[in-house]
């Protein structure tokens, strides 16, 4: 029986997991696809580097073209990361008639439409389940499971590194830098962890999820993005006192023919199921007009969970090869939905102010909210141990970012407000 031959681009965290699963589950794979699956060649940056898996060194190469132009390779599994060169390799592989499986959300968020169009022209598959939420099969779920429904909201914890950091800060009072280092050591963080902590990784994943969920092309620049580097221990503790957790949430919403997509640290009510998603776990909450509320939960990063999704895509490609249906992309045309600007996005807000502690201050603050047409839901003034001013926490009703920006601007001219310490979106 002729084996299906795979060219693996990358043998880092995810690539190692792919080799372990393909080698360890041969019998299961054979039962499912009817042929042995073999990792024939592997691209690495440095052949001499020590590996934490036994590999036949004759399979390793530092020359990508040796793999993507090898006529004996059927499927390219790209788990090397990067955008520019990686895109070149994938486009060349498609030109050579090879199917592609990738875990690369950076590439798919930026160049997904071009790569998928080329795949369609060439009659090849490009599958990318592992690019969002590691071990959770959310992409297949959005494409197939929700095909009959109209999705109105997708809310996700889609970055494992930041959820790991926020959980440790919340549960153990740990310092941000220490936990980031741990997440890097555990293989969760990107090569440059700035894209995790500044929200770019989550924004790329929300670009992919909202494009699939709303069946409308969403571009990365349409995603309003803020990371967690400004979240303080004080913010987390105040949020807890009010019954909230702080999570980096990607939120995509649809109202009629208008959508908004954003990523930001958000206060989410303890009672919402997504508030209890901790550590490196991810979750994607999907609301559909017909189905109502659903939530998908699982490990969002790491060697074996991510490799599980990669190899599941590989199985799908090989099944398509057997059936002769590769490259048949089901989605023929996309909706044309309007995107809200950042300023138009509306939500409840949490505001922490440091103010003078004297008569009339609260009235002045309330007047600013009234002038800017922002309605207040609740106000709390926690007692402070010293008399160096007071802190006021305000939670608003739904307001646009534009209206909240007017509130913040008005505070600049108000002597009673010494500092705007924090502002967060509130959900649930
Ligand atoms: P990684 O540990 O840094 O591994 C990257 C691998 O690719 C290494 O083997 C490296 O070779 C090789 N490589 C990188 N650039 C290369 C180049 N220019 N030429 C040749 N080889 C090159 O990365 P990873 O964490 O496995 O992530 C891989 C991909 O999966 C990324 O797109 C990432 O975003 C995505 N992903 C990762 C996770 C996760 O939990 N880690 C989860 C979901 C998706 P050397 O070994 O010789 O250095
Ligand atoms: N750095 C990413 C994360 C890896 O922490 O979620 C999974 O995409």
mmCIF file with all atom_site columns, C-alpha atoms and ligand atoms in Angstrom, residues 103 105 130-134 158-162 187-190 196 201 205 280 282 300-302 306, ligand 2:
data_model
loop_
_atom_site.group_PDB
_atom_site.id
_atom_site.type_symbol
_atom_site.label_atom_id
_atom_site.label_alt_id
_atom_site.label_comp_id
_atom_site.label_asym_id
_atom_site.label_entity_id
_atom_site.label_seq_id
_atom_site.pdbx_PDB_ins_code
_atom_site.Cartn_x
_atom_site.Cartn_y
_atom_site.Cartn_z
_atom_site.occupancy
_atom_site.B_iso_or_equiv
_atom_site.pdbx_formal_charge
_atom_site.auth_seq_id
_atom_site.auth_comp_id
_atom_site.auth_asym_id
_atom_site.auth_atom_id
_atom_site.pdbx_PDB_model_num
ATOM   1  C CA . UNK A 1 103 ? -1.167 26.125 12.227 1.00 0.00 ? 103 UNK A CA 1
ATOM   2  C CA . UNK A 1 105 ? -2.779 32.206 12.209 1.00 0.00 ? 105 UNK A CA 1
ATOM   3  C CA . UNK A 1 130 ? -4.840 24.561 14.664 1.00 0.00 ? 130 UNK A CA 1
ATOM   4  C CA . UNK A 1 131 ? -4.483 28.248 13.829 1.00 0.00 ? 131 UNK A CA 1
ATOM   5  C CA . UNK A 1 132 ? -7.194 29.207 16.329 1.00 0.00 ? 132 UNK A CA 1
ATOM   6  C CA . UNK A 1 133 ? -7.615 27.862 19.858 1.00 0.00 ? 133 UNK A CA 1
ATOM   7  C CA . UNK A 1 134 ? -5.024 25.040 19.545 1.00 0.00 ? 134 UNK A CA 1
ATOM   8  C CA . UNK A 1 158 ? -8.206 32.689 22.117 1.00 0.00 ? 158 UNK A CA 1
ATOM   9  C CA . UNK A 1 159 ? -4.730 33.353 23.478 1.00 0.00 ? 159 UNK A CA 1
ATOM   10 C CA . UNK A 1 160 ? -3.391 30.796 25.951 1.00 0.00 ? 160 UNK A CA 1
ATOM   11 C CA . UNK A 1 161 ? -0.365 32.833 27.036 1.00 0.00 ? 161 UNK A CA 1
ATOM   12 C CA . UNK A 1 162 ? -2.365 35.847 28.224 1.00 0.00 ? 162 UNK A CA 1
ATOM   13 C CA . UNK A 1 187 ? 6.102  26.679 24.815 1.00 0.00 ? 187 UNK A CA 1
ATOM   14 C CA . UNK A 1 188 ? 2.808  28.643 24.863 1.00 0.00 ? 188 UNK A CA 1
ATOM   15 C CA . UNK A 1 189 ? 4.131  32.040 23.816 1.00 0.00 ? 189 UNK A CA 1
ATOM   16 C CA . UNK A 1 190 ? 5.018  33.131 20.286 1.00 0.00 ? 190 UNK A CA 1
ATOM   17 C CA . UNK A 1 196 ? 0.579  37.592 22.667 1.00 0.00 ? 196 UNK A CA 1
ATOM   18 C CA . UNK A 1 201 ? -2.211 37.073 18.231 1.00 0.00 ? 201 UNK A CA 1
ATOM   19 C CA . UNK A 1 205 ? -7.450 34.637 15.483 1.00 0.00 ? 205 UNK A CA 1
ATOM   20 C CA . UNK A 1 280 ? -3.657 28.008 29.095 1.00 0.00 ? 280 UNK A CA 1
ATOM   21 C CA . UNK A 1 282 ? -9.164 28.662 25.597 1.00 0.00 ? 282 UNK A CA 1
ATOM   22 C CA . UNK A 1 300 ? -5.411 26.633 23.429 1.00 0.00 ? 300 UNK A CA 1
ATOM   23 C CA . UNK A 1 301 ? -1.701 26.024 22.965 1.00 0.00 ? 301 UNK A CA 1
ATOM   24 C CA . UNK A 1 302 ? 1.101  23.577 23.612 1.00 0.00 ? 302 UNK A CA 1
ATOM   25 C CA . UNK A 1 306 ? -2.070 21.818 18.814 1.00 0.00 ? 306 UNK A CA 1
HETATM 26 N N1 . LIG B 2 .   ? 0.951  31.940 21.496 1.00 0.00 ? 2   LIG B N1 1
HETATM 27 C C1 . LIG B 2 .   ? -0.310 31.347 21.229 1.00 0.00 ? 2   LIG B C1 1
HETATM 28 C C2 . LIG B 2 .   ? -1.147 31.364 22.501 1.00 0.00 ? 2   LIG B C2 1
HETATM 29 C C3 . LIG B 2 .   ? -0.114 29.927 20.763 1.00 0.00 ? 2   LIG B C3 1
HETATM 30 O O1 . LIG B 2 .   ? -0.601 31.626 23.579 1.00 0.00 ? 2   LIG B O1 1
HETATM 31 O O2 . LIG B 2 .   ? -2.349 31.153 22.425 1.00 0.00 ? 2   LIG B O2 1
HETATM 32 C C4 . LIG B 2 .   ? -1.397 29.297 20.269 1.00 0.00 ? 2   LIG B C4 1
HETATM 33 O O3 . LIG B 2 .   ? -1.844 29.905 19.092 1.00 0.00 ? 2   LIG B O3 1
#
